[in-house]
XYZ file of C-alpha atoms in Angstrom:
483
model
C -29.004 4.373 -31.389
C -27.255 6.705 -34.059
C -25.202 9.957 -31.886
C -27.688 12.529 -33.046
C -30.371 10.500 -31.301
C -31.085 13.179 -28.164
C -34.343 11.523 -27.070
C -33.615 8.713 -24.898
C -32.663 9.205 -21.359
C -29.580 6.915 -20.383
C -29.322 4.823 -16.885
C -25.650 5.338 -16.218
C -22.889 7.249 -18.449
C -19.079 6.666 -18.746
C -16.315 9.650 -19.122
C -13.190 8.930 -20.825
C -13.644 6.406 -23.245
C -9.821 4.801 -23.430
C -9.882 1.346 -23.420
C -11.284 0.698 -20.372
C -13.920 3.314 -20.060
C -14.843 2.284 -23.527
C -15.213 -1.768 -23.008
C -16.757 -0.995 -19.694
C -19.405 1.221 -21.327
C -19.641 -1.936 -24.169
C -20.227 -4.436 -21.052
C -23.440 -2.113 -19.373
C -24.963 -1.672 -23.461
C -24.372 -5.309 -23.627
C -26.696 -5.660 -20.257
C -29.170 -3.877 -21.298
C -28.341 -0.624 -19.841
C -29.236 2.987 -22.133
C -25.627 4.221 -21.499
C -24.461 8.194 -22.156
C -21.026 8.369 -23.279
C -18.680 11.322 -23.396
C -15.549 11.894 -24.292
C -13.055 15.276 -24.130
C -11.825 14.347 -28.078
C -15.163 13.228 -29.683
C -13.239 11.256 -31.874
C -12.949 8.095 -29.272
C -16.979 9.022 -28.669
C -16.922 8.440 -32.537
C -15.108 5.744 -33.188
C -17.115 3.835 -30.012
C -19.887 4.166 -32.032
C -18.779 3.140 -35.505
C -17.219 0.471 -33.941
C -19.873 -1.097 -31.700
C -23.106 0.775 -31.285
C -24.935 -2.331 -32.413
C -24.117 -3.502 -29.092
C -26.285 -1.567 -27.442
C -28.340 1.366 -26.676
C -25.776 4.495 -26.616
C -26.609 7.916 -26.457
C -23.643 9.885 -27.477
C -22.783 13.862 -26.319
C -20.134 16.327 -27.587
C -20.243 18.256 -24.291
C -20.405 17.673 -20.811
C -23.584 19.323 -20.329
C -25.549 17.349 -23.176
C -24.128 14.904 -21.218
C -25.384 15.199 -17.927
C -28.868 16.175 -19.542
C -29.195 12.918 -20.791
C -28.578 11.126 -17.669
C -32.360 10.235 -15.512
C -32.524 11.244 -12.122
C -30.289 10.635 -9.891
C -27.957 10.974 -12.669
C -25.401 8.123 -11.989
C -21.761 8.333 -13.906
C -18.338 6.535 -14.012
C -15.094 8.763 -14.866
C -12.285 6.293 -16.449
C -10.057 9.116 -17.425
C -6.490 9.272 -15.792
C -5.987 9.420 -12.038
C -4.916 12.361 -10.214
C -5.525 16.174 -11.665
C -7.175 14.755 -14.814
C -9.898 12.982 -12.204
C -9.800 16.389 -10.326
C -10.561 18.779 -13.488
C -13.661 16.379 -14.641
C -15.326 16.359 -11.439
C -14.758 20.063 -10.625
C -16.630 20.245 -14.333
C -19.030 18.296 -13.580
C -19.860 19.920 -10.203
C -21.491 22.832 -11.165
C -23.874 20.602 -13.506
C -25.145 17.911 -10.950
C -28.036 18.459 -8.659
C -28.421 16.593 -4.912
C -28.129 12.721 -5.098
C -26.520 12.433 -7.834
C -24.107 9.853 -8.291
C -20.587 9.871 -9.523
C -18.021 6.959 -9.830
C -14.149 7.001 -10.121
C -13.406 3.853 -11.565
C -9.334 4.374 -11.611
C -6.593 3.602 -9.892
C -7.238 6.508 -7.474
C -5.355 6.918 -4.294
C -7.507 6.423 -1.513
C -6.948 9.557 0.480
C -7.569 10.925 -2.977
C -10.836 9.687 -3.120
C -11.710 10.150 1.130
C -11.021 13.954 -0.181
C -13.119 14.141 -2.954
C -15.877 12.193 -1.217
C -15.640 14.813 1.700
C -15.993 17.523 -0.498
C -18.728 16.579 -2.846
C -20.882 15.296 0.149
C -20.430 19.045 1.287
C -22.405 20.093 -2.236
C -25.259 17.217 -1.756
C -23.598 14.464 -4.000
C -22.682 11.251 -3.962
C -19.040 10.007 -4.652
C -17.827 6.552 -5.094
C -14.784 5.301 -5.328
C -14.660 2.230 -7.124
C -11.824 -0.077 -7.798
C -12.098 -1.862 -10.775
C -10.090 -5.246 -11.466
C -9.584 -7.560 -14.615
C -7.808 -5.184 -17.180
C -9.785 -4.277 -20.412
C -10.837 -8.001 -20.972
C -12.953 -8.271 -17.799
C -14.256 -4.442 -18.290
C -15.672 -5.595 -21.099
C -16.762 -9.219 -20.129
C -16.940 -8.756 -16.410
C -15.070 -7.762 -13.674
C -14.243 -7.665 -10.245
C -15.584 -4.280 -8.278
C -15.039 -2.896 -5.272
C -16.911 0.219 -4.848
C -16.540 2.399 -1.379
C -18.384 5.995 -0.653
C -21.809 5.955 0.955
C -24.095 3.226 1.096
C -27.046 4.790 0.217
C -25.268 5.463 -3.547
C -25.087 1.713 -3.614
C -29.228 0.939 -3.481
C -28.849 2.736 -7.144
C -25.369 2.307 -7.930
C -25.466 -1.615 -7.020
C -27.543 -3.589 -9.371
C -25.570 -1.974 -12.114
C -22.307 -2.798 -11.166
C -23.523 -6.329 -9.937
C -25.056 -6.938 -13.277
C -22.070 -6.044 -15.039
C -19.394 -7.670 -12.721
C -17.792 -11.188 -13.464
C -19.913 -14.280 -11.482
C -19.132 -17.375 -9.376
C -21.486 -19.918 -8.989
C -24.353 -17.568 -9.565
C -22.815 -14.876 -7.036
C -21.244 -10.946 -8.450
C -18.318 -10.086 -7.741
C -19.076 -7.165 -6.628
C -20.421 -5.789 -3.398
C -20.329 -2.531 -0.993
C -16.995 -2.439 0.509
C -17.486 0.652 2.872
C -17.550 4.421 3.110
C -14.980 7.022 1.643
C -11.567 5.630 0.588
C -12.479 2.173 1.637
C -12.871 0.402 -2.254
C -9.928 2.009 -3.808
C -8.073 1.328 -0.724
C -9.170 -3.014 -1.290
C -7.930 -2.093 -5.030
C -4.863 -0.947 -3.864
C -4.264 -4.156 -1.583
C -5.424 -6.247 -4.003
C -2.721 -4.958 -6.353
C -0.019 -5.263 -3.991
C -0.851 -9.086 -3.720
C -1.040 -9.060 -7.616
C 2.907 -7.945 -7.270
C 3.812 -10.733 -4.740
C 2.086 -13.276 -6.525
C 3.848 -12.739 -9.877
C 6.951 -12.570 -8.436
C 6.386 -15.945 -6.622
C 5.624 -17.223 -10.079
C 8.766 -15.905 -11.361
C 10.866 -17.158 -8.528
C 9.672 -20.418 -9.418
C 10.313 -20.069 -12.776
C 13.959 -18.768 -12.260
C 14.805 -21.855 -9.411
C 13.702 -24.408 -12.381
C 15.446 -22.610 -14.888
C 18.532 -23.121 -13.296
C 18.326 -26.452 -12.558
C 17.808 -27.390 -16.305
C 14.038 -26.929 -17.027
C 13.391 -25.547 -20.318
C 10.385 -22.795 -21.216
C 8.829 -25.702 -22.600
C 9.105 -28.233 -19.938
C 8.096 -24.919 -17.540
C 4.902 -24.572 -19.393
C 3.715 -27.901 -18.846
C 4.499 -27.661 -15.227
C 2.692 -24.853 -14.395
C -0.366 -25.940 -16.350
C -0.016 -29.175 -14.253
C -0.170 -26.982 -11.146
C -3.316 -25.113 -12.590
C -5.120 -28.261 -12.386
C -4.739 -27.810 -8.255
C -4.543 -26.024 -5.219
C -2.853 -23.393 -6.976
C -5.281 -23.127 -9.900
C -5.598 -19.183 -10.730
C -5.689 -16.402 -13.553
C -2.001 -15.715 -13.217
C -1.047 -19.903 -13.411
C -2.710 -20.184 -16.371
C -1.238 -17.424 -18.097
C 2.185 -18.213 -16.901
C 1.840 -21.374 -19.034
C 0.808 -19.515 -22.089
C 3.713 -16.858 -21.880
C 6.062 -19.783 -20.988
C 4.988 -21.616 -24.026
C 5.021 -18.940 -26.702
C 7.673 -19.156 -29.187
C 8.805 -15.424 -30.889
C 7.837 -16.153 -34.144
C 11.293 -13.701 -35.369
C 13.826 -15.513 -33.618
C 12.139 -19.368 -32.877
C 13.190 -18.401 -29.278
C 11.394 -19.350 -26.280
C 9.547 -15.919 -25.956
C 10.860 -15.474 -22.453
C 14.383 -15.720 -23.839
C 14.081 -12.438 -25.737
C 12.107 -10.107 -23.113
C 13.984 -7.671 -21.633
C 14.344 -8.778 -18.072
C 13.332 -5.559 -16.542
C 9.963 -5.618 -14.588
C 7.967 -2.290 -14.559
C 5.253 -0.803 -12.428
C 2.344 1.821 -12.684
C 2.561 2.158 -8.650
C -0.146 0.624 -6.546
C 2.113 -1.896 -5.488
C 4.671 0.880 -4.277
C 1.102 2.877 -2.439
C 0.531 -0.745 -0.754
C 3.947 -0.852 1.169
C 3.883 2.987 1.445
C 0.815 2.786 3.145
C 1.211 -0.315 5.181
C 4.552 1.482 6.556
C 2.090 4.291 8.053
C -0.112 2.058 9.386
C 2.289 -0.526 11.207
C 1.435 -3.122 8.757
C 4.055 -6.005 8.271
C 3.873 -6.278 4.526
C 7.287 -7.852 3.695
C 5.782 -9.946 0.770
C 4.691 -7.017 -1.307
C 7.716 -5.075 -0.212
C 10.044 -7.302 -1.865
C 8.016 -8.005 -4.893
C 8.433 -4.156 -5.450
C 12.405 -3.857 -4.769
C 12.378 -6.523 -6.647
C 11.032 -4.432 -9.799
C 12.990 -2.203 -8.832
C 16.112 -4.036 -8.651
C 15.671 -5.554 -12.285
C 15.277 -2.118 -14.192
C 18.514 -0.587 -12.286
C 20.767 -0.854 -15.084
C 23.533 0.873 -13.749
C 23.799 -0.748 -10.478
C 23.020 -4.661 -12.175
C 25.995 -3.636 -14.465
C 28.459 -2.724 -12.029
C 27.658 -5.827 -9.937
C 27.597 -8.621 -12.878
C 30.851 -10.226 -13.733
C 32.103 -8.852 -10.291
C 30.576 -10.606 -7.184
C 31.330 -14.075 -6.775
C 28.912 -16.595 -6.593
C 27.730 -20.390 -6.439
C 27.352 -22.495 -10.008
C 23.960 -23.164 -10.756
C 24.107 -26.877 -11.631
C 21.121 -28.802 -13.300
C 18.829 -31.746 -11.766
C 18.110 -34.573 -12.952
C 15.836 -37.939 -12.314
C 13.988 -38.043 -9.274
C 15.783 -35.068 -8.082
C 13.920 -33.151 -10.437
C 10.520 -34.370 -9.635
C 11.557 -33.648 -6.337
C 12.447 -30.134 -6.786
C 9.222 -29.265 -8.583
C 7.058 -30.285 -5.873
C 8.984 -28.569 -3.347
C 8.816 -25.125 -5.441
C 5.177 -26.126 -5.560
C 4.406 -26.017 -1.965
C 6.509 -23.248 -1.625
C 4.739 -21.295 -4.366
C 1.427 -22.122 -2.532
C 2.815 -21.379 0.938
C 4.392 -17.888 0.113
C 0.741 -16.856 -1.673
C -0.857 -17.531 1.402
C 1.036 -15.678 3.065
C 0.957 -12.881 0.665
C -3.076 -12.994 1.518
C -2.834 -13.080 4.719
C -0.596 -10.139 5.048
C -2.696 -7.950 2.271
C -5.507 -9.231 4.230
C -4.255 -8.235 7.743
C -3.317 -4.658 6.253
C -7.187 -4.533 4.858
C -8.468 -4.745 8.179
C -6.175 -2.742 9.934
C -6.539 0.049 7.826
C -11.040 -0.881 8.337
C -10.274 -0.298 11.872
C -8.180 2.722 11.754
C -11.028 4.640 9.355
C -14.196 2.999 11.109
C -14.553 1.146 7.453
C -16.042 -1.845 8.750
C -14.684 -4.193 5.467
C -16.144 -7.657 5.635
C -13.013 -9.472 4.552
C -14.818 -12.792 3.893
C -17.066 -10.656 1.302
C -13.673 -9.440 -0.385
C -12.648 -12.745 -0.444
C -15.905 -13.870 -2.283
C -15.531 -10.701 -4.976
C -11.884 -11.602 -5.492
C -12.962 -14.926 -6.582
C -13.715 -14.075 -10.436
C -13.169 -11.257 -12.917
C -9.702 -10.042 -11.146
C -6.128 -10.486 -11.838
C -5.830 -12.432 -8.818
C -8.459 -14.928 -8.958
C -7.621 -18.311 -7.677
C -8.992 -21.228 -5.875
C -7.639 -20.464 -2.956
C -9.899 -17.809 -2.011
C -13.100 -19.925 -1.983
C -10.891 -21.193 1.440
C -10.262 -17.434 2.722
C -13.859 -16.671 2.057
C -15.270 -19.578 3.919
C -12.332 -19.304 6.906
C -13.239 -15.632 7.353
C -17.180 -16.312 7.017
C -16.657 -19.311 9.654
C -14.744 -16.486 12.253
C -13.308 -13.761 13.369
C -9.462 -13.973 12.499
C -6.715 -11.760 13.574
C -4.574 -13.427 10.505
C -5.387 -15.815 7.998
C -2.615 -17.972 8.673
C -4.430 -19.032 12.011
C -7.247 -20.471 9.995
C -7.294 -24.553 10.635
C -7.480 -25.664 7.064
C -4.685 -22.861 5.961
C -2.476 -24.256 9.249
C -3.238 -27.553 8.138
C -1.828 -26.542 4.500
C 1.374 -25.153 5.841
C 2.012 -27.790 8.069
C 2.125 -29.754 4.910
C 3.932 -27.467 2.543
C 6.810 -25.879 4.904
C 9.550 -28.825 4.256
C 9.238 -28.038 0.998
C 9.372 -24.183 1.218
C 12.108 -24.491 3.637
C 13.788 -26.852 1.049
C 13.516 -24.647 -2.026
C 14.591 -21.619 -0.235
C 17.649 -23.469 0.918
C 18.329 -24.903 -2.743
C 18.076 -21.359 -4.074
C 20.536 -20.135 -1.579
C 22.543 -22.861 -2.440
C 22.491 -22.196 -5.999
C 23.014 -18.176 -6.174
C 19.225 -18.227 -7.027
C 17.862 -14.941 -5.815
C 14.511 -15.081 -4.048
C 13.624 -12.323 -1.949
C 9.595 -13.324 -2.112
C 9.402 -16.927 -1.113
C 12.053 -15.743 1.464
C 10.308 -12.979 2.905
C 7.399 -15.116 3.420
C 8.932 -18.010 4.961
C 10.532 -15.058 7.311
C 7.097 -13.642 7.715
C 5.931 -17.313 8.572
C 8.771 -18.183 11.076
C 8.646 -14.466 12.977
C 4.596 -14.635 13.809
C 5.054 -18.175 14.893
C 7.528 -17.886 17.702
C 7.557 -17.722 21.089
C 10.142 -15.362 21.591
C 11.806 -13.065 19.385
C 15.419 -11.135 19.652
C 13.579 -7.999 19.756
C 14.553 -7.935 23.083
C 17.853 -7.544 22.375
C 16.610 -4.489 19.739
C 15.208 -2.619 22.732
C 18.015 -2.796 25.183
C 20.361 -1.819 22.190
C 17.926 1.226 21.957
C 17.642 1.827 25.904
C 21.331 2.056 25.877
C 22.249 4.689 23.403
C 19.142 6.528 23.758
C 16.874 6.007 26.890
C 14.233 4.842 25.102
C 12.845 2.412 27.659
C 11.869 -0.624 27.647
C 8.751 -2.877 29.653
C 9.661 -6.091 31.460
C 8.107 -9.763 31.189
C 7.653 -9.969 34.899
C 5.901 -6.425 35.787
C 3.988 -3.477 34.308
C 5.023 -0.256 33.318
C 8.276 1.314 31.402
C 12.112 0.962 32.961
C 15.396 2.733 31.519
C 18.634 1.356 32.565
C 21.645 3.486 33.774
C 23.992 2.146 31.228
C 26.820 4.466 31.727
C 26.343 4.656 35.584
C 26.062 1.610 38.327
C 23.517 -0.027 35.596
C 20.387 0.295 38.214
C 17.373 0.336 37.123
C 14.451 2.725 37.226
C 11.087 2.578 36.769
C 9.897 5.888 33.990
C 5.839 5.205 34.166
């Protein structure tokens, strides 16, 4: 349908037509949906439709109000413009255009108290708001991705089918389901991006403790697409092969030889520990995935510190020793993502209780399973674990305890081989931290809260009675009961 065409009355329209907004308005024409498109510059509107408006049925508008006039009742529309004030200005445009039930969507990276506000306030005018996190970069906007919208649930008995049709599948099932009210789906988006971080730095750990003992790019590349054939099968294993594999073409380098080795991030990782601080959330995983970014684009303080603090010599492997060492940075690789899951997991439902969310984490599971950047294997296992019961953590789960159980020498081993070997890594450490803190019967936070009861009266509580008790430390030491 040619720009000028006025007539038809679209399903479902899509504001900001960037990459994303523009292959996500591609995948609904593709389905079969009449889609309105608008754009501030026309000239991405335009240059949709010369490009691909074969692909569908597309009913173009220069304003917002042609537009919204386009749209049937309830009007339903996704914004893909940039988060913050930009998401702010096109809904307060919007506004005065919409009538009650209307439906609009904030596909981006939104904050989540961001999107609780706007949801608060547009339910005050009679409209729907959904925030909906979108996962799989442009390729799986256009082909299918993985969506997690929130807001109210009546939206989603229009909103739904839509999104389900368009969203990637697994064995017959979208990825794509109601995750709760308000903030709740950009808040799963958000988690889901802080596991993202953890599990590419995993991958990089692994890359950097086989590095040093010898293993070229090449070598590397057939290792990890080894380990795709497995339990650690996923989106970010497979890709890891094709990056390690890739020669520059300018150089004949390795391509990994000639990247910068400075990590960046857009910020969702940084919101996930941010958050999970406020919350009480041990999220040590994702923490040190984003000091870790961090840490590589310091220039100033990586200069000062090369050359100048003494370490080990990394020495290469060789024989049996270095089949050995891959399969122990195997199981750790597998062990530390686990863990990563269960803590973004754990920080999921805390945050479900803390809002009255109600997040099914076994359906997150299921939606994470295709179309996102964190697809993998293992979460057909999460899925079924959650779906089977009620757990506090995944790592109590039998068939994940059973896993670890089987995995840990090796994790234990390559940690203590990278410590060994001046090979920094903070992820597959903080896990196996993680791991060992949860599991024990006692820990020397005891000793934390007398520290604290002595230099500030803090209090502590006993093992062998209820209530609080402060200890006269710079008196006769008695003890008195404060509650």
């Amino acid at each position: 349908m040619s720009a000028t065409d006025t007539t038809a009355t679209a399903q479902i329209g899509v504001i900001g037509l960037a990459v994303m907004g523009s292959n996500l308005a591609r995948n609904l024409a593709r389905n079969g949906y009449r889609v309105a498109l608008y754009n501030r510059t026309t000239a991405k509107t335009d240059d949709l439709m010369s490009a691909h408006g074969d692909e569908g049925t597309f009913v173009a508008s220069q304003t917002l109000e042609e537009f919204v006039a386009s749209l049937e009742r309830p009007r339903t529309m996704i914004i893909m413009v940039q988060a913050g004030r930009g998401t702010d200005a096109v809904i307060d445009s919007l506004i005065p255009l919409l009538e009650e039930g209307d439906i609009v969507v904030d596909g981006g990276n939104a904050h989540y108290e961001d999107t609780r506000r706007r949801e608060a306030a547009l339910r005050e005018v009679g409209l729907h708001f959904v925030g909906a996190g979108i996962s799989g970069g442009e390729e799986g906007a256009l082909n299918g991705p993985s969506i997690m919208p929130g807001g109210p649930a009546e939206s989603y008995a229009t909103l739904g089918p839509i999104l389900e049709t368009i969203s990637a599948k697994v064995d017959g099932e979208p990825c794509c389901t109601h995750i709760g009210p308000d903030g709740a789906g950009h808040f799963v988006k958000m988690v889901h991006n802080g596991i993202e971080y953890a599990d590419m730095q995993f991958i990089a750990e692994a890359f950097d403790v086989l590095s040093s003992a010898g293993f070229t790019p090449a070598e590397l590349a057939d290792v990890f697409r080894e380990w795709n054939t497995g339990d650690l099968d996923s989106y970010l294993i497979e890709i890891t092969s094709e990056v390690l594999s890739h020669v520059d073409a300018e150089t004949g380098k390795p391509f990994v030889e000639i990247v910068e080795d400075a990590a960046e991030q857009k910020g969702t990782g940084r919101w996930t520990v941010q958050i999970a601080l406020g919350l009480g959330v041990p999220v040590n995983t994702i923490a040190e995935s984003v000091f870790a970014r961090s840490t590589s684009g310091h220039a100033a303080l990586r200069a000062a510190s090369q050359g100048t603090l003494p370490g080990p010599s990394r020495a290469a492997v060789s024989g049996e020793e270095r089949t050995a060492l891959v399969e122990s940075v195997r199981q750790a690789l597998w062990s530390a993502k686990v863990v990563a899951y269960a803590q973004g997991l754990d920080q999921i439902r805390t945050a479900s209780e803390e809002f009255g969310w109600d997040v099914d984490i076994a359906e997150v599971a299921k939606i994470w399973r295709g179309g996102c950047i964190i697809r993998a294997r293992l979460l057909e296992r999460i899925r079924s674990e959650y779906a089977a019961g009620n757990l506090t953590t995944l790592l109590e789960a039998p068939s994940v305890v059973e896993g670890l159980a089987a995995a840990q020498d090796g994790w234990r081993s390559t940690v203590a081989h990278a410590a060994a070997s001046g090979v920094p890594v903070p992820g597959f450490s903080a896990a196996l931290a993680y791991y060992d803190t949860v599991r024990a019967d006692r820990l020397p936070a005891a000793l934390v809260q007398g520290q604290r009861d002595f230099f500030g009266a803090h209090t502590y509580r006993r093992t062998d009675r209820e209530g609080s008790f402060h200890t006269d430390w710079s008196g006769d030491r008695t003890e008195s009961a404060t509650s």
